[in-house]
XYZ file of C-alpha atoms in Angstrom:
633
model
C 124.798 61.436 121.920
C 126.328 63.175 124.928
C 126.223 61.631 128.404
C 124.113 58.480 127.957
C 120.786 58.360 129.785
C 117.289 56.910 129.520
C 114.556 59.539 129.258
C 111.861 59.071 131.889
C 113.894 56.569 133.912
C 113.728 57.107 137.707
C 116.925 58.534 139.154
C 117.444 55.472 141.385
C 117.097 53.032 138.462
C 120.349 51.326 137.454
C 121.378 50.799 133.833
C 124.870 49.377 133.261
C 127.468 51.356 131.310
C 128.140 48.244 129.196
C 124.455 48.267 128.197
C 124.831 51.717 126.624
C 127.941 50.470 124.838
C 125.996 47.459 123.499
C 123.158 49.707 122.232
C 125.705 51.969 120.493
C 127.261 48.958 118.724
C 123.857 47.754 117.537
C 122.730 51.244 116.493
C 125.763 51.789 114.278
C 125.925 48.316 112.770
C 125.615 48.421 108.963
C 123.465 45.260 108.882
C 121.489 46.038 112.030
C 122.447 42.672 113.556
C 125.747 41.781 115.306
C 127.005 38.334 116.300
C 127.315 37.539 120.006
C 131.007 36.723 119.574
C 131.800 40.095 117.957
C 129.997 41.958 120.756
C 131.764 39.904 123.438
C 135.187 40.615 121.881
C 134.496 44.369 121.831
C 133.050 44.720 125.342
C 135.209 42.289 127.425
C 138.968 41.917 127.295
C 138.963 38.312 128.477
C 141.265 35.505 127.511
C 138.324 33.138 127.773
C 135.711 33.372 125.011
C 133.278 31.476 127.227
C 133.621 34.056 130.008
C 132.978 36.938 127.612
C 129.872 35.250 126.176
C 128.638 34.524 129.713
C 129.082 38.224 130.564
C 127.036 39.129 127.473
C 124.187 36.822 128.558
C 124.146 38.426 131.993
C 124.177 41.926 130.437
C 121.197 41.100 128.180
C 119.288 39.780 131.193
C 119.964 42.997 133.148
C 118.820 45.111 130.169
C 115.570 43.136 129.929
C 115.038 43.609 133.653
C 115.593 47.391 133.411
C 113.543 47.756 130.194
C 110.644 45.249 129.962
C 110.749 42.913 126.977
C 107.356 44.061 125.736
C 108.894 47.407 124.828
C 110.902 45.605 122.152
C 114.338 47.163 122.638
C 116.322 44.017 121.708
C 115.822 41.057 119.407
C 117.998 38.173 120.605
C 118.612 34.734 119.132
C 121.194 32.021 119.796
C 123.860 33.603 117.593
C 123.238 37.344 117.335
C 121.639 40.469 118.823
C 119.765 43.287 117.065
C 117.671 46.285 117.992
C 113.932 45.731 118.035
C 110.960 47.914 117.161
C 111.978 50.558 119.674
C 115.102 51.553 117.751
C 113.332 54.819 116.802
C 113.576 55.849 120.470
C 117.394 55.823 120.323
C 118.912 59.215 119.500
C 121.744 57.812 117.352
C 119.254 55.922 115.155
C 117.071 59.013 114.806
C 120.113 61.137 113.959
C 121.152 58.738 111.189
C 117.586 58.672 109.832
C 117.486 62.492 109.876
C 120.788 62.660 107.997
C 119.220 60.639 105.182
C 116.186 62.932 104.922
C 116.292 66.011 102.679
C 113.489 67.810 104.542
C 114.528 70.787 106.692
C 112.138 69.776 109.485
C 113.844 66.391 109.874
C 117.232 68.142 110.060
C 116.085 70.552 112.776
C 114.554 67.680 114.781
C 117.797 65.707 114.488
C 119.815 68.716 115.688
C 117.943 68.646 118.991
C 119.312 65.142 119.646
C 122.959 66.189 119.542
C 124.071 66.933 123.097
C 127.714 65.978 122.638
C 129.942 63.160 121.378
C 128.820 59.540 121.226
C 128.816 58.016 124.752
C 130.434 61.110 126.241
C 132.041 60.450 129.642
C 131.712 56.652 129.451
C 134.598 54.734 131.011
C 135.058 51.026 131.727
C 135.907 50.348 128.103
C 138.269 47.835 126.536
C 141.035 48.842 124.154
C 139.087 47.290 121.289
C 135.928 49.224 122.161
C 137.874 52.488 122.673
C 139.326 52.122 119.163
C 135.854 51.365 117.739
C 134.374 54.319 119.630
C 137.009 56.767 118.325
C 136.264 55.738 114.725
C 132.489 56.006 115.216
C 132.751 59.383 116.931
C 134.706 60.766 113.991
C 132.200 59.341 111.500
C 129.219 60.723 113.455
C 130.837 64.147 113.734
C 131.376 64.196 109.976
C 127.796 63.065 109.370
C 126.473 65.648 111.818
C 128.276 68.563 110.160
C 127.309 67.446 106.653
C 123.679 67.188 107.773
C 123.803 70.600 109.472
C 125.271 72.285 106.388
C 122.753 70.580 104.072
C 119.970 71.593 106.451
C 121.105 75.230 106.417
C 121.025 75.248 102.606
C 117.588 73.604 102.486
C 116.127 75.910 105.153
C 117.374 79.102 103.491
C 116.897 78.256 99.805
C 113.963 80.700 99.609
C 115.426 83.208 102.077
C 112.756 82.785 104.774
C 113.941 80.168 107.262
C 112.527 80.507 110.818
C 115.039 82.376 112.965
C 114.714 79.890 115.848
C 115.620 76.959 113.555
C 118.777 78.707 112.340
C 119.763 79.609 115.891
C 119.254 76.028 117.049
C 121.553 74.679 114.322
C 124.119 77.406 115.032
C 124.065 76.640 118.751
C 124.551 72.893 118.224
C 127.262 73.272 115.569
C 129.338 75.699 117.626
C 128.831 73.805 120.900
C 129.890 70.507 119.294
C 133.165 71.864 117.922
C 133.769 75.555 118.777
C 137.045 75.798 116.815
C 135.698 74.483 113.478
C 135.959 77.408 111.042
C 133.833 75.669 108.370
C 130.841 75.839 110.751
C 131.152 79.618 111.106
C 131.496 79.945 107.342
C 128.352 77.886 106.696
C 126.414 79.952 109.253
C 127.547 83.294 107.799
C 126.409 82.135 104.377
C 123.067 80.811 105.706
C 122.253 84.015 107.615
C 123.175 85.999 104.502
C 120.848 83.914 102.311
C 118.107 84.538 104.870
C 118.678 88.290 104.870
C 119.765 88.292 108.563
C 122.895 90.384 108.134
C 123.229 91.446 111.762
C 123.436 87.771 112.760
C 125.885 87.056 109.929
C 128.074 89.909 111.159
C 127.846 88.637 114.760
C 128.940 85.116 113.726
C 131.831 86.595 111.729
C 132.958 88.702 114.707
C 132.723 85.669 117.016
C 134.907 83.694 114.601
C 137.530 86.454 114.468
C 137.697 86.620 118.284
C 137.956 82.817 118.584
C 140.738 82.540 115.975
C 142.691 85.393 117.551
C 142.307 83.928 121.042
C 143.076 80.296 120.180
C 145.519 80.554 117.283
C 146.514 84.207 116.954
C 145.300 84.197 113.344
C 142.624 85.729 111.090
C 139.868 83.971 109.093
C 140.997 81.937 106.101
C 140.787 83.277 102.522
C 137.768 80.988 101.926
C 135.891 82.582 104.837
C 136.891 86.091 103.753
C 135.557 85.368 100.248
C 132.210 84.116 101.632
C 131.900 87.177 103.874
C 132.601 89.569 101.003
C 130.038 87.822 98.825
C 127.370 87.869 101.545
C 127.662 91.592 102.196
C 128.534 92.766 98.676
C 124.963 93.058 97.374
C 123.720 95.185 100.255
C 125.297 98.408 98.987
C 123.957 98.224 95.434
C 120.421 99.421 95.997
C 120.733 102.155 98.583
C 119.581 101.933 102.208
C 117.477 98.973 103.289
C 115.246 101.301 105.324
C 113.681 104.636 104.536
C 113.327 107.587 106.890
C 109.775 107.562 108.210
C 109.351 111.253 107.387
C 109.300 110.365 103.684
C 106.133 108.369 104.183
C 104.351 111.319 105.873
C 104.986 114.146 103.437
C 101.385 114.365 102.261
C 99.916 117.837 102.835
C 97.615 118.393 105.828
C 94.250 120.091 105.281
C 92.270 121.704 108.130
C 88.700 123.081 108.156
C 88.328 126.135 110.383
C 85.045 127.022 112.050
C 82.715 128.844 109.602
C 81.362 132.312 110.441
C 77.868 133.749 109.962
C 77.140 137.195 108.599
C 73.659 137.113 110.157
C 74.178 135.755 113.657
C 70.443 135.237 114.123
C 70.293 132.834 111.184
C 72.840 130.352 112.505
C 72.068 126.800 111.500
C 73.950 124.223 113.515
C 73.492 121.706 110.708
C 76.237 123.606 108.890
C 78.813 122.154 111.271
C 77.698 118.652 110.335
C 77.834 119.572 106.654
C 81.509 120.561 107.031
C 82.252 117.337 108.939
C 80.610 115.361 106.133
C 82.756 117.198 103.570
C 85.876 116.364 105.625
C 84.880 112.702 105.748
C 84.316 112.691 101.989
C 87.774 114.214 101.441
C 89.196 111.410 103.583
C 88.761 109.163 100.521
C 91.708 110.941 98.890
C 95.094 109.300 99.362
C 97.247 112.213 98.228
C 96.572 114.441 101.268
C 95.475 114.188 104.898
C 92.314 115.838 106.278
C 92.330 116.758 109.961
C 89.208 116.070 112.006
C 86.944 119.180 112.265
C 86.322 118.325 115.920
C 89.870 119.543 116.622
C 90.361 122.112 113.867
C 87.127 124.018 114.777
C 88.641 124.746 118.189
C 91.576 126.707 116.740
C 91.168 130.515 116.650
C 91.830 132.128 113.281
C 91.924 135.499 111.602
C 90.180 135.405 108.214
C 91.325 131.832 107.584
C 94.828 132.086 109.066
C 95.257 130.138 112.335
C 96.472 132.236 115.231
C 98.684 129.274 116.264
C 99.351 126.570 113.661
C 101.726 124.539 115.849
C 98.992 122.137 116.957
C 97.392 121.439 113.578
C 100.571 121.812 111.451
C 98.191 122.431 108.521
C 99.545 123.058 105.020
C 96.137 124.221 103.749
C 93.276 125.772 105.714
C 89.674 126.065 104.520
C 87.533 128.784 106.060
C 84.282 130.424 105.111
C 81.088 132.146 106.059
C 77.384 132.000 105.340
C 75.844 135.107 103.829
C 72.314 136.000 102.698
C 71.709 136.211 98.951
C 68.317 137.282 97.549
C 66.408 135.653 100.369
C 68.467 132.468 100.284
C 71.820 131.629 101.872
C 75.224 131.027 100.281
C 78.176 129.183 101.791
C 81.358 130.975 100.676
C 84.557 128.944 101.142
C 88.188 129.709 100.439
C 91.413 127.758 100.803
C 94.795 129.274 101.601
C 98.343 127.994 101.949
C 99.291 128.319 105.593
C 102.956 129.156 105.011
C 102.430 132.201 102.752
C 98.748 132.997 103.254
C 98.298 132.581 99.476
C 94.722 132.050 98.277
C 94.614 128.940 96.060
C 90.879 128.326 95.701
C 87.491 129.874 96.399
C 83.921 128.797 95.781
C 80.333 129.640 96.645
C 77.607 127.054 97.218
C 73.919 128.026 97.575
C 72.141 126.622 100.615
C 68.373 126.548 100.140
C 66.797 126.127 103.580
C 63.648 124.587 102.048
C 65.584 121.890 100.212
C 68.531 121.616 102.601
C 67.753 118.069 103.734
C 67.320 116.877 100.151
C 70.565 118.401 98.861
C 72.715 117.819 101.983
C 74.559 114.733 100.692
C 74.868 116.047 97.135
C 76.212 119.393 98.392
C 78.842 117.775 100.628
C 80.150 115.688 97.700
C 80.167 118.700 95.402
C 82.207 120.751 97.874
C 84.568 117.830 98.582
C 85.160 117.226 94.876
C 85.916 120.883 94.248
C 88.289 121.183 97.237
C 90.079 117.918 96.405
C 90.665 118.956 92.794
C 92.013 122.326 93.922
C 94.533 120.740 96.306
C 95.773 118.304 93.673
C 96.062 121.051 91.026
C 98.134 123.132 93.427
C 100.405 120.194 94.283
C 100.921 119.357 90.607
C 101.803 122.982 89.857
C 104.458 122.841 92.594
C 105.855 119.596 91.178
C 106.022 121.057 87.671
C 107.943 124.050 88.963
C 110.414 122.167 91.160
C 110.671 118.521 90.055
C 113.527 117.116 87.974
C 111.965 114.860 85.327
C 115.095 112.737 84.823
C 114.020 110.259 87.537
C 110.856 109.526 85.611
C 112.748 109.275 82.333
C 115.052 106.634 83.850
C 111.970 104.822 85.135
C 110.413 104.760 81.667
C 113.704 103.537 80.210
C 113.648 100.624 82.665
C 110.054 99.846 81.709
C 111.132 99.609 78.075
C 113.791 96.984 78.887
C 111.295 94.995 80.962
C 109.211 94.106 77.915
C 111.630 91.224 77.312
C 112.721 89.213 80.338
C 116.034 87.671 79.260
C 118.935 88.231 81.651
C 120.801 91.016 79.785
C 117.616 93.082 79.417
C 116.599 92.461 83.044
C 119.936 93.835 84.198
C 119.668 96.856 81.902
C 116.179 97.514 83.288
C 117.488 97.271 86.863
C 120.317 99.692 86.062
C 117.790 102.240 84.744
C 115.562 101.844 87.814
C 118.583 102.314 90.105
C 119.446 105.546 88.262
C 115.865 106.689 88.852
C 116.197 105.961 92.585
C 119.548 107.788 92.770
C 118.000 110.831 91.084
C 114.914 110.840 93.328
C 115.177 108.559 96.425
C 111.546 109.297 97.344
C 110.118 107.951 94.067
C 108.404 104.635 94.934
C 107.670 102.890 91.571
C 111.319 102.218 90.550
C 111.899 100.497 93.908
C 109.015 98.122 93.149
C 110.346 97.520 89.645
C 113.824 96.739 91.005
C 112.095 94.033 93.063
C 110.478 92.748 89.853
C 113.794 92.467 88.010
C 115.337 90.629 90.968
C 112.672 87.948 91.302
C 112.628 87.465 87.516
C 116.407 87.007 87.564
C 115.998 84.482 90.398
C 113.655 82.487 88.141
C 116.017 82.767 85.154
C 118.897 81.437 87.267
C 116.858 78.427 88.376
C 116.067 79.571 91.927
C 119.663 79.130 93.083
C 120.285 82.468 94.832
C 117.883 83.313 97.702
C 119.672 86.637 98.244
C 117.957 87.920 95.091
C 114.571 87.240 96.704
C 115.644 88.860 99.973
C 116.733 92.055 98.230
C 113.542 91.997 96.137
C 111.489 91.807 99.340
C 113.438 94.721 100.846
C 112.931 96.870 97.761
C 109.185 96.186 97.667
C 108.954 97.081 101.370
C 110.783 100.364 100.722
C 108.384 101.111 97.866
C 105.428 100.556 100.201
C 107.020 102.723 102.907
C 107.390 105.514 100.355
C 103.856 105.110 98.961
C 101.524 102.673 100.739
C 98.840 103.340 98.119
C 100.872 102.307 95.087
C 99.449 99.002 93.809
C 102.764 98.037 92.171
C 104.475 97.814 95.570
C 101.831 95.418 96.932
C 101.871 93.446 93.676
C 105.647 92.934 93.775
C 105.716 92.097 97.462
C 102.971 89.515 96.888
C 104.887 87.942 94.005
C 108.135 87.748 95.990
C 106.207 86.225 98.926
C 104.811 83.577 96.540
C 108.305 82.505 95.450
C 109.488 82.530 99.065
C 106.592 80.164 99.879
C 105.019 82.721 102.231
C 101.561 81.927 100.885
C 99.475 83.884 103.425
C 101.464 87.070 102.763
C 101.070 86.497 99.023
C 97.277 86.282 99.297
C 97.052 89.441 101.408
C 99.293 91.571 99.184
C 97.630 90.616 95.901
C 94.221 91.373 97.415
C 95.463 94.840 98.464
C 96.969 95.469 95.034
C 93.697 94.568 93.317
C 91.735 96.854 95.660
C 94.017 99.766 94.783
C 94.095 99.033 91.046
C 91.196 96.751 90.084
C 91.394 97.214 86.304
C 95.044 96.571 85.501
C 95.286 93.679 83.039
C 98.949 93.031 83.908
C 98.149 92.830 87.621
C 95.131 90.584 87.036
C 97.070 88.059 84.955
C 99.793 87.904 87.620
C 97.103 87.512 90.299
C 95.532 84.700 88.253
C 98.856 82.848 88.140
C 99.387 83.343 91.885
C 95.899 82.042 92.730
C 96.517 78.868 90.732
C 99.741 78.231 92.680
C 97.867 78.961 95.924
C 95.477 76.103 95.032
C 92.589 78.353 93.907
C 92.706 77.604 90.147
C 89.026 78.384 89.475
C 89.377 81.844 91.015
C 92.592 82.242 89.050
C 90.805 81.435 85.804
C 88.184 84.129 86.533
C 90.993 86.706 86.968
C 92.656 85.489 83.767
C 89.415 86.003 81.809
C 89.160 89.550 83.227
C 92.736 90.236 82.113
C 92.043 88.963 78.581
C 88.867 91.048 78.424
C 90.946 94.164 79.230
C 93.841 93.134 76.964
C 92.372 90.968 74.178
C 95.581 90.956 72.075
C 98.102 90.319 74.872
C 101.811 89.494 74.896
C 102.865 85.843 75.088
C 103.312 85.710 78.843
C 99.520 86.101 79.284
C 98.920 82.838 77.401
C 101.676 81.160 79.384
C 100.028 82.228 82.659
C 96.608 81.131 81.406
C 97.975 77.723 80.393
C 99.442 77.322 83.885
C 96.070 78.127 85.467
C 94.301 75.647 83.165
C 96.881 72.964 84.023
C 96.166 73.480 87.735
C 92.470 73.034 86.887
C 93.461 69.716 85.231
C 91.887 71.026 82.026
C 94.553 69.582 79.741
C 92.835 70.310 76.406
C 92.482 73.969 77.362
C 96.127 74.055 78.453
C 97.269 72.725 75.061
C 95.058 75.254 73.263
C 96.522 78.196 75.213
C 100.089 76.952 74.706
C 99.351 76.964 70.966
C 98.857 80.756 71.082
C 102.523 81.330 72.005
C 104.892 82.393 69.241
C 107.496 79.943 70.621
C 106.500 76.743 72.446
C 109.934 76.153 74.006
C 109.006 77.708 77.409
C 105.993 75.356 77.715
C 107.482 72.075 76.445
C 107.235 70.564 79.904
C 103.549 71.501 80.194
C 102.758 70.200 76.711
C 104.511 66.867 77.325
C 102.668 66.364 80.630
C 99.247 67.352 79.191
C 99.441 65.060 76.152
C 100.607 62.213 78.407
C 97.707 62.762 80.844
C 95.299 62.657 77.857
C 96.829 59.400 76.605
C 98.190 61.055 73.437
C 101.518 59.290 73.797
C 103.041 60.031 70.388
C 102.799 63.823 70.879
C 103.799 63.445 74.547
C 107.002 61.544 73.686
C 107.844 64.050 70.959
C 107.660 66.957 73.414
C 109.404 64.853 76.071
C 112.362 64.191 73.739
C 112.701 67.893 72.914
C 112.676 68.631 76.632
C 115.415 66.054 77.296
C 117.524 67.545 74.499
C 117.239 71.014 76.058
C 117.641 69.918 79.700
C 119.701 66.712 79.960
C 120.017 64.645 83.148
C 116.748 65.816 84.689
C 117.778 69.476 84.939
C 114.273 70.623 83.963
C 112.688 68.763 86.885
C 115.236 70.088 89.367
C 114.603 73.660 88.216
C 110.845 73.137 88.374
C 111.071 71.831 91.949
C 113.047 74.876 93.070
C 111.078 77.525 91.179
C 107.427 76.382 90.974
C 105.777 77.648 94.183
C 102.795 75.279 94.472
C 101.123 75.286 97.866
C 99.634 71.823 97.209
C 102.049 68.979 96.336
C 99.301 67.416 94.173
C 100.027 69.696 91.207
C 103.749 68.983 91.207
C 103.106 65.246 91.473
C 100.658 65.455 88.528
C 103.264 67.309 86.460
C 106.044 64.838 87.273
C 103.793 61.857 86.533
C 102.955 63.351 83.116
C 106.648 63.842 82.332
C 107.402 60.281 83.404
C 104.703 58.939 81.077
C 106.116 61.116 78.283
C 109.581 59.638 78.813
C 111.077 63.022 79.749
C 112.413 61.638 83.059
């Protein structure tokens, strides 16, 4: 492919042009073996058949001299010639093999072989060979473009193809035939499925410039329709990024240096007490506590900083130590910096004799009191100023999510979008939009990777708005699972559990994810926790538990859990496979027949392959083998 050459051959080494032509003929032969007479007729325009055959013998001898026979390039007998064991070193053979392989890796590897047309620049050809070469070039071009388009679909079917692989295919497609509009259209669609809209726009602009320059025309209606479809969904859910200021709106709290009524009684341990209180308040996620090391250096007048531009504090805490009946009392007060309004005050006795014993307890007591005061004040502000309609829309969406059929999913998403439009800074509806999108992707059989891309974007926006909301991590982990980004899935579910360790709904989803990640025993432990917290659960809990048990190869337990569902239709495939694996063939065939009636022509298996995100191929193979035994496929 391209100008013919032998990799690793010294520059001074000679390899005849006819030899490359012979290898091309053998590589593209349907049978793999070509008669000597047919080769001679193609390569030499001679009136004498004997002369042509003599030329072929000489050519074979020169090839064997240039490439030693032990390398096995050719297999020659008295009547025919074929390629030997080294055919896999020939780019045309590897390209054809790659075209017959559905795997995206094989497609990308094959793309690297395409440096131009077959035998580009070769002269010294007969009329017969030129005609043969023109036909083969056309066929290889067609095969190349079909393979490239199939590879783009396979790479982007989960919306997370490596950028370098897409760029390699784009480079080779456009270099091979720069005026082919179908290539641009396939690339726009592939970049759109992968969520790379800047690249999709760049390819579209390049196409428009090329068509205007070469033909004075605009893209075809087919291309315009693809472009509209690719970019249509981006405007439905608001901006794909959120202003960073929204993520930093938590109030800032600063401790100012405490004063002493009796200067002679100063106790420098008090400074460390305040630092310990500040560290304890650092556990709170709803506000930020500035380090006392800096805030103690700021001058203040009775709790009001002389210059607040450095700290930018929303609340300041100041105080003093005063004597009280022979003991000492730490008096603290908290004010709002903007208005100087006092929002909290408290006194805490400091007994010098027991100071070391009560130090830790006192710091936690003060921190708890201050933290509660800040949160009460923030809630009072929200009650006074917040429009509750965003939350009402959110609750409406939650109601529709209790049933996951398509119409209800779309109603839920509409309600969550109304919540976002009412309050763009409200994180939970963004995460729930992501949930409706990945559930719709499952319902539609995993056919539209753009749904997963938008779901990922929405979960990322939710986390930007509130990094401490477990739902955002949960949804991002689930989307990552279906996009086969298994490491990201593990990390996000672990974060979600840390933030919300006792949510039954989260635990059952985590259990299902762990089974797909090839940790079924850990998944079963999470499932048991979920059932302990929700002992009378909805059906999808039993479905998830059955899936975990199936991954454990505990088929009896799987059948038992499937029996707890009100309707066994969603688990027919699992039931057929389990009974077959247990040798209970009558029940297996009964479930297998019901499955065939619902999903004719192997549709159930195709959907399972696209949707089921198993890290290990063993589980899928076990499932398919069970269905085969049950007669479902």
